[in-house]
Every structure is written in C-alpha cells, then in structure tokens.
PDB file of C-alpha atoms in Angstrom:
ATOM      1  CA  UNK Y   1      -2.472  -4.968  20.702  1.00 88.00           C
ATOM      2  CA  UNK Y   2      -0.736  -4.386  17.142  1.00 94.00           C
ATOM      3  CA  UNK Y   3       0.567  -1.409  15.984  1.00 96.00           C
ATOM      4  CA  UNK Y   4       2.822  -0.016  13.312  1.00 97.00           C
ATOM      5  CA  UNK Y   5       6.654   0.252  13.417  1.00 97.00           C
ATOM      6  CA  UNK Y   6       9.500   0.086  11.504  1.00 96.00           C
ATOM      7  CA  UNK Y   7      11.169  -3.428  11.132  1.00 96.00           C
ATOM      8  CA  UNK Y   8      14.936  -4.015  10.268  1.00 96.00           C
ATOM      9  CA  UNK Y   9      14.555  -7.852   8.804  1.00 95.00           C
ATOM     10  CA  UNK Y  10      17.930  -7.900   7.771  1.00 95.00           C
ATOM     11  CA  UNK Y  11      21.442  -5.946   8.270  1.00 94.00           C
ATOM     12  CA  UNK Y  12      21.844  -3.405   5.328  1.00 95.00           C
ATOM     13  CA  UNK Y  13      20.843   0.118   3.725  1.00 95.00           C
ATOM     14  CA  UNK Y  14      18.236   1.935   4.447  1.00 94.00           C
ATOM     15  CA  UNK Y  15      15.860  -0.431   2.114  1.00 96.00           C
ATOM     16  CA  UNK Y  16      15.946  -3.172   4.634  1.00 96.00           C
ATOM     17  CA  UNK Y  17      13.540  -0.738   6.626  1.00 96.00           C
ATOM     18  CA  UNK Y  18      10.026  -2.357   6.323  1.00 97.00           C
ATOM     19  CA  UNK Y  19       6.621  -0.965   7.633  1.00 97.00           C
ATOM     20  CA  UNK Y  20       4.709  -3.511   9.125  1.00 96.00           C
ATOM     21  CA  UNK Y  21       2.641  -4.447  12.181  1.00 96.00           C
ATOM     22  CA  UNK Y  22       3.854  -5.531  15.491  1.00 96.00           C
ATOM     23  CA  UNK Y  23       2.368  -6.682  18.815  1.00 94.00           C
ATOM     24  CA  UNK Y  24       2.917  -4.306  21.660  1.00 93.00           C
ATOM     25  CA  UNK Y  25       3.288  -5.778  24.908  1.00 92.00           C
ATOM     26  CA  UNK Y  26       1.248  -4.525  28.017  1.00 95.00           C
ATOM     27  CA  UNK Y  27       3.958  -2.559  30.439  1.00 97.00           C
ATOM     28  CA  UNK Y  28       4.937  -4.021  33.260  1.00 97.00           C
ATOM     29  CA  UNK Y  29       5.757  -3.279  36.694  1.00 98.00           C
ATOM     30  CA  UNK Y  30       7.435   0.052  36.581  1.00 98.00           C
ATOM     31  CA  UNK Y  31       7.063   0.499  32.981  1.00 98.00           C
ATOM     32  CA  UNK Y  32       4.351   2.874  31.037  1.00 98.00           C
ATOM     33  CA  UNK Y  33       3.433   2.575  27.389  1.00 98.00           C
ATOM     34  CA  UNK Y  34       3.255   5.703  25.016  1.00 98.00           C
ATOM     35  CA  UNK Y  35       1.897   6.821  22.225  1.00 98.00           C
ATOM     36  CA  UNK Y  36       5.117   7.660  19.731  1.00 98.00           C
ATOM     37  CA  UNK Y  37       4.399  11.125  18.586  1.00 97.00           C
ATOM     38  CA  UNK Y  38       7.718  11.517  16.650  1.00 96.00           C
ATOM     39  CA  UNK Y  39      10.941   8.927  16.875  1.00 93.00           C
ATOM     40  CA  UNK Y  40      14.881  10.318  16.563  1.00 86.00           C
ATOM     41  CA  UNK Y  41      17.226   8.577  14.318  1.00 81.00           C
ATOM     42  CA  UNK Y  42      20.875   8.868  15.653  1.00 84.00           C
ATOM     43  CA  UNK Y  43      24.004   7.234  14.502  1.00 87.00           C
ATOM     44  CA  UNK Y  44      23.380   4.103  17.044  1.00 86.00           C
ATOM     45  CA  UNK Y  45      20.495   3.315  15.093  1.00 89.00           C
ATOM     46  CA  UNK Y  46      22.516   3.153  11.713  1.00 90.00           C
ATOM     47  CA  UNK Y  47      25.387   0.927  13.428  1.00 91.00           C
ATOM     48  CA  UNK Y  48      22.400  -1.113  14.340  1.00 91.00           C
ATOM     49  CA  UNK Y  49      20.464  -0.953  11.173  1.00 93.00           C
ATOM     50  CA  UNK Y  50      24.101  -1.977   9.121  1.00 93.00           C
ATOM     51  CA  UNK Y  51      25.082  -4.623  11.503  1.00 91.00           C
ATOM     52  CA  UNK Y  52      28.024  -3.055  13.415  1.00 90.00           C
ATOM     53  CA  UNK Y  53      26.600  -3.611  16.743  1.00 83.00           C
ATOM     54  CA  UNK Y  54      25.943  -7.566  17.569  1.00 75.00           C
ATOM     55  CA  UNK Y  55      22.187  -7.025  17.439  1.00 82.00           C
ATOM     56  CA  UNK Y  56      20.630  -9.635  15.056  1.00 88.00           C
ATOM     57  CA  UNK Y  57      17.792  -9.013  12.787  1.00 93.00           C
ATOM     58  CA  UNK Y  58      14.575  -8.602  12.948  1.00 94.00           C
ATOM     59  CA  UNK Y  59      14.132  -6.222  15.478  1.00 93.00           C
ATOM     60  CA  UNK Y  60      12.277  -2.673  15.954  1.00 94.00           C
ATOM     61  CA  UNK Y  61      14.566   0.515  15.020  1.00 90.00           C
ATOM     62  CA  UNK Y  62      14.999   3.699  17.297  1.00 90.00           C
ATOM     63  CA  UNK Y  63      16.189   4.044  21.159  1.00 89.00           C
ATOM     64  CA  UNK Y  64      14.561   7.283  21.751  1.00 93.00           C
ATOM     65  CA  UNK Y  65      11.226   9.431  21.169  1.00 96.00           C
ATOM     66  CA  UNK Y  66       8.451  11.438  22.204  1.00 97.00           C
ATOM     67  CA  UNK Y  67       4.704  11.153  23.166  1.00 98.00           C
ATOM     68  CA  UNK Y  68       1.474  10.598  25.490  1.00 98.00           C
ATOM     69  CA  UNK Y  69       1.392   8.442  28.070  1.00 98.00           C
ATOM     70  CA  UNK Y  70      -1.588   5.333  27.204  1.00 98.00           C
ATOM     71  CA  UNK Y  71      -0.690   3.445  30.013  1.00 98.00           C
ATOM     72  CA  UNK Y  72       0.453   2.547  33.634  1.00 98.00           C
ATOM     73  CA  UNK Y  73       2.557  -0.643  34.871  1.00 98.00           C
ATOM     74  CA  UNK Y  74       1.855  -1.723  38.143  1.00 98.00           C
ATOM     75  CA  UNK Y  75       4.287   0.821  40.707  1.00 98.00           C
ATOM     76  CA  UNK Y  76       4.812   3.800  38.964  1.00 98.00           C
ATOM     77  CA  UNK Y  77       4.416   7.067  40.039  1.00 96.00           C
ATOM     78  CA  UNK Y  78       5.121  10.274  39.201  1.00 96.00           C
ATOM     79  CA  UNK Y  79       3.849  10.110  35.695  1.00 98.00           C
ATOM     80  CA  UNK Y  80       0.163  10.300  34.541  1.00 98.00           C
ATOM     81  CA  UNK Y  81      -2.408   9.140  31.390  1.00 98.00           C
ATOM     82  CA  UNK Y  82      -2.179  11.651  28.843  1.00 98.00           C
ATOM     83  CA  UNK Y  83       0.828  13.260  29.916  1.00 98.00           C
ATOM     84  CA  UNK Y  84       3.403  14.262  27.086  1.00 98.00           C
ATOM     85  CA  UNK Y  85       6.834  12.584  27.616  1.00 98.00           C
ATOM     86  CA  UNK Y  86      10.307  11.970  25.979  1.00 97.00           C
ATOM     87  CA  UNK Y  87      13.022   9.104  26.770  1.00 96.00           C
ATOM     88  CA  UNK Y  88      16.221   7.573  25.382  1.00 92.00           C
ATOM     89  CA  UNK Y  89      17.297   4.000  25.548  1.00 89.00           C
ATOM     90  CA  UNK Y  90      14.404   2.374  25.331  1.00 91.00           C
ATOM     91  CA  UNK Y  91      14.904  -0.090  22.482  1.00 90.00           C
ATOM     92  CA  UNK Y  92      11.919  -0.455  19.328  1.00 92.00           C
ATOM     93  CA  UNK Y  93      10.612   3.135  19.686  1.00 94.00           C
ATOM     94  CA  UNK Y  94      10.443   3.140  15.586  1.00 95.00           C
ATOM     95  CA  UNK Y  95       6.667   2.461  16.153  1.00 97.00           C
ATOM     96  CA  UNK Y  96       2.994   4.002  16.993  1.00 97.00           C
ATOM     97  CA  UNK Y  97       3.249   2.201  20.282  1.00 98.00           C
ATOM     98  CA  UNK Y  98       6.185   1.307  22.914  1.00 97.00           C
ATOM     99  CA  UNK Y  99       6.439  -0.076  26.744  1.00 97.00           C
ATOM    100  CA  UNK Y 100       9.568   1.203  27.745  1.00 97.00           C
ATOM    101  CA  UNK Y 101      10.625   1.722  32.168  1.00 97.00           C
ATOM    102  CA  UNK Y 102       9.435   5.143  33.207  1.00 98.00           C
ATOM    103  CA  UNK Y 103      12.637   5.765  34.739  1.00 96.00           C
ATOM    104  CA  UNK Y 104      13.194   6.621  31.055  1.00 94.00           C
ATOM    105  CA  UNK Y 105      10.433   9.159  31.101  1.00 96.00           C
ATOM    106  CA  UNK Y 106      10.954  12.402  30.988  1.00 95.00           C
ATOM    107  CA  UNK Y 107       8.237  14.996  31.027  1.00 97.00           C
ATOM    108  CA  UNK Y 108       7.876  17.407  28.318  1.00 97.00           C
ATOM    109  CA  UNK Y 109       7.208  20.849  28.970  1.00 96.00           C
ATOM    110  CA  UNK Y 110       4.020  22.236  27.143  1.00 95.00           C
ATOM    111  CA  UNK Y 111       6.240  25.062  25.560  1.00 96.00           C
ATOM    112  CA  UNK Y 112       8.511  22.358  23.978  1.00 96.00           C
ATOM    113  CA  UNK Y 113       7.158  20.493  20.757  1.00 95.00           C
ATOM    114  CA  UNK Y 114       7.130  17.014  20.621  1.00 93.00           C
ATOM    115  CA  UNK Y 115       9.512  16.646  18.072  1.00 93.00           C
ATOM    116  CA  UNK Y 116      11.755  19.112  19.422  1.00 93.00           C
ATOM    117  CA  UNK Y 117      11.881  16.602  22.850  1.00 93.00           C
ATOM    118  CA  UNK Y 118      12.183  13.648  20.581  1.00 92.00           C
ATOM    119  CA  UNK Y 119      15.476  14.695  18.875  1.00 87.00           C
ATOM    120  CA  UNK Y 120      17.198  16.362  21.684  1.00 85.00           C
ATOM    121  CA  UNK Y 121      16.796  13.572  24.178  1.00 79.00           C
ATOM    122  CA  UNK Y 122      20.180  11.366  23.331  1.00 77.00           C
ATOM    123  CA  UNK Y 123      21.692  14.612  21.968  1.00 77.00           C
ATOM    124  CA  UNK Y 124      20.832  16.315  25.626  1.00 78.00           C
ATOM    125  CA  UNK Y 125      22.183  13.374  27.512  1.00 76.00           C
ATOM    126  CA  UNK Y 126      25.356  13.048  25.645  1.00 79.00           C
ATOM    127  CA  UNK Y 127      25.736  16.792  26.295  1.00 79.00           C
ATOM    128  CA  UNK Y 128      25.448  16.586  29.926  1.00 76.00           C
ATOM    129  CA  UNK Y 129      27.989  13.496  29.883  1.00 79.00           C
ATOM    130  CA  UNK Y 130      30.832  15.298  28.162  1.00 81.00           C
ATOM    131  CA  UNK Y 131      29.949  18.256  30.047  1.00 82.00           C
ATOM    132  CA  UNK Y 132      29.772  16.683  33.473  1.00 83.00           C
ATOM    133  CA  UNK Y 133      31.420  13.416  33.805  1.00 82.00           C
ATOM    134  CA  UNK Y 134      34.265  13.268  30.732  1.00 84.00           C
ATOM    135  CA  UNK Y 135      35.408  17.105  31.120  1.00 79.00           C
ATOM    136  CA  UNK Y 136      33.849  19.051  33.637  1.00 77.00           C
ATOM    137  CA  UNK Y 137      33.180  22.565  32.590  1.00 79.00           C
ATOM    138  CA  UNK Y 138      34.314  25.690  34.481  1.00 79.00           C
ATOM    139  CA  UNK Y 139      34.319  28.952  34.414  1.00 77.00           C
ATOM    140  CA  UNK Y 140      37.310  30.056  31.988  1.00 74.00           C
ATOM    141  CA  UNK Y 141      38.746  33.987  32.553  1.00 66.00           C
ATOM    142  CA  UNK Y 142      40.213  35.396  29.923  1.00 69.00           C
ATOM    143  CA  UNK Y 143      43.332  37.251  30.037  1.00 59.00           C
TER     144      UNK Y 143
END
C-alpha cells in the first residue's frame, strides 16, 4: 500500500523536503498501523533533516504523531480499529500512513484534539523525564 509522506533525499534546508509516495509496510507482530492525522516537528527532526545525527538520506521525517488506528499486528491488545492514538519514537511518521509498535500507542482522550496529542507527545515525555528521573520534583515551602 502507497501513501504520501515527506522524504528527506538529501541532508540540508528545509528544501530538501520532497512530497512523494511511499510503500507502507503491513504491521507486524505487536505493531498497529495508523492513519497520521497531524505529525510534530521537533528539533530531532531538524538535526536529522541537516545531517547532525548519523542517519543517511533518504529516509521519512518525523518521530512522533497522532491518529486512527487502520490496523492490527498479530498480538496486540489493548488497542482497537478506529481508535484515536498518539506516540513518539516511531521513526517516518511524516506521512498519511505509519506501522509503528503499539507499545508506542497512546490513547487519545476524545476531549483532546488530535493535533493537540500530536505536538505534546515528545514535549510530555521529556517533561516527565526532567521531572521524574533527572530532578525529581518536591514539594518546596516557602519561608
């Protein structure tokens, strides 16, 4: 199955970003595929875009997003067909289509709009990591 997504052919600006068609894979055991409803663009994917990470060209942009679950991989549970979802990490998500691992998965509640989950998923996990494991946060009294 083809779909859409944005291709970084070679390292550069922003004008090496190409629309064109790529194949989407089925998912696989323990993975789902989604519908992308709306992609975030974070700092990673510039590094990646410009060449400062050792990723070669071509490749799909984006690690995170937001969307409706198309499809089940063999084993998962826990998430459902049509079920609104957002992730991070899950590498080509630039695109109308993506297999990523439903461990990725997160559900999105109804109240939240899809692009709203989209761009808060690395920001929320990056929160939660300074907050939790580099400096855990405490109640301060003042004096």
């Amino acid at each position: 199955m083809a779909t859409q997504a944005i291709v970084v052919g070679e390292c550069g600006g922003p004008e090496v970003l190409e629309l064109t068609e790529v194949e989407v894979r089925e998912p696989g055991p323990g993975e789902i595929r989604v519908a992308v409803e709306a992609a975030g663009v974070n700092f990673k994917d510039i590094c990646r875009r410009t060449g400062v990470s050792a990723e070669m060209p071509p490749f799909v942009l984006c690690l995170e997003g937001a969307g409706t679950v198309e499809m089940l991989g063999e084993g998962v549970t826990g998430l459902a067909v049509g079920q609104r979802v957002a992730w991070v990490d899950a590498p080509g998500s630039y695109a109308g289509k993506v297999a990523l691992h439903a461990e990725r998965a997160v559900p999105v509640p109804v109240a939240v709009p899809t692009d709203v989950a989209a761009a808060a998923s690395a920001q929320g996990v990056t929160a939660h990591f300074l907050t939790c494991c580099t400096y855990p946060v405490s109640r301060v009294t003042r004096c």
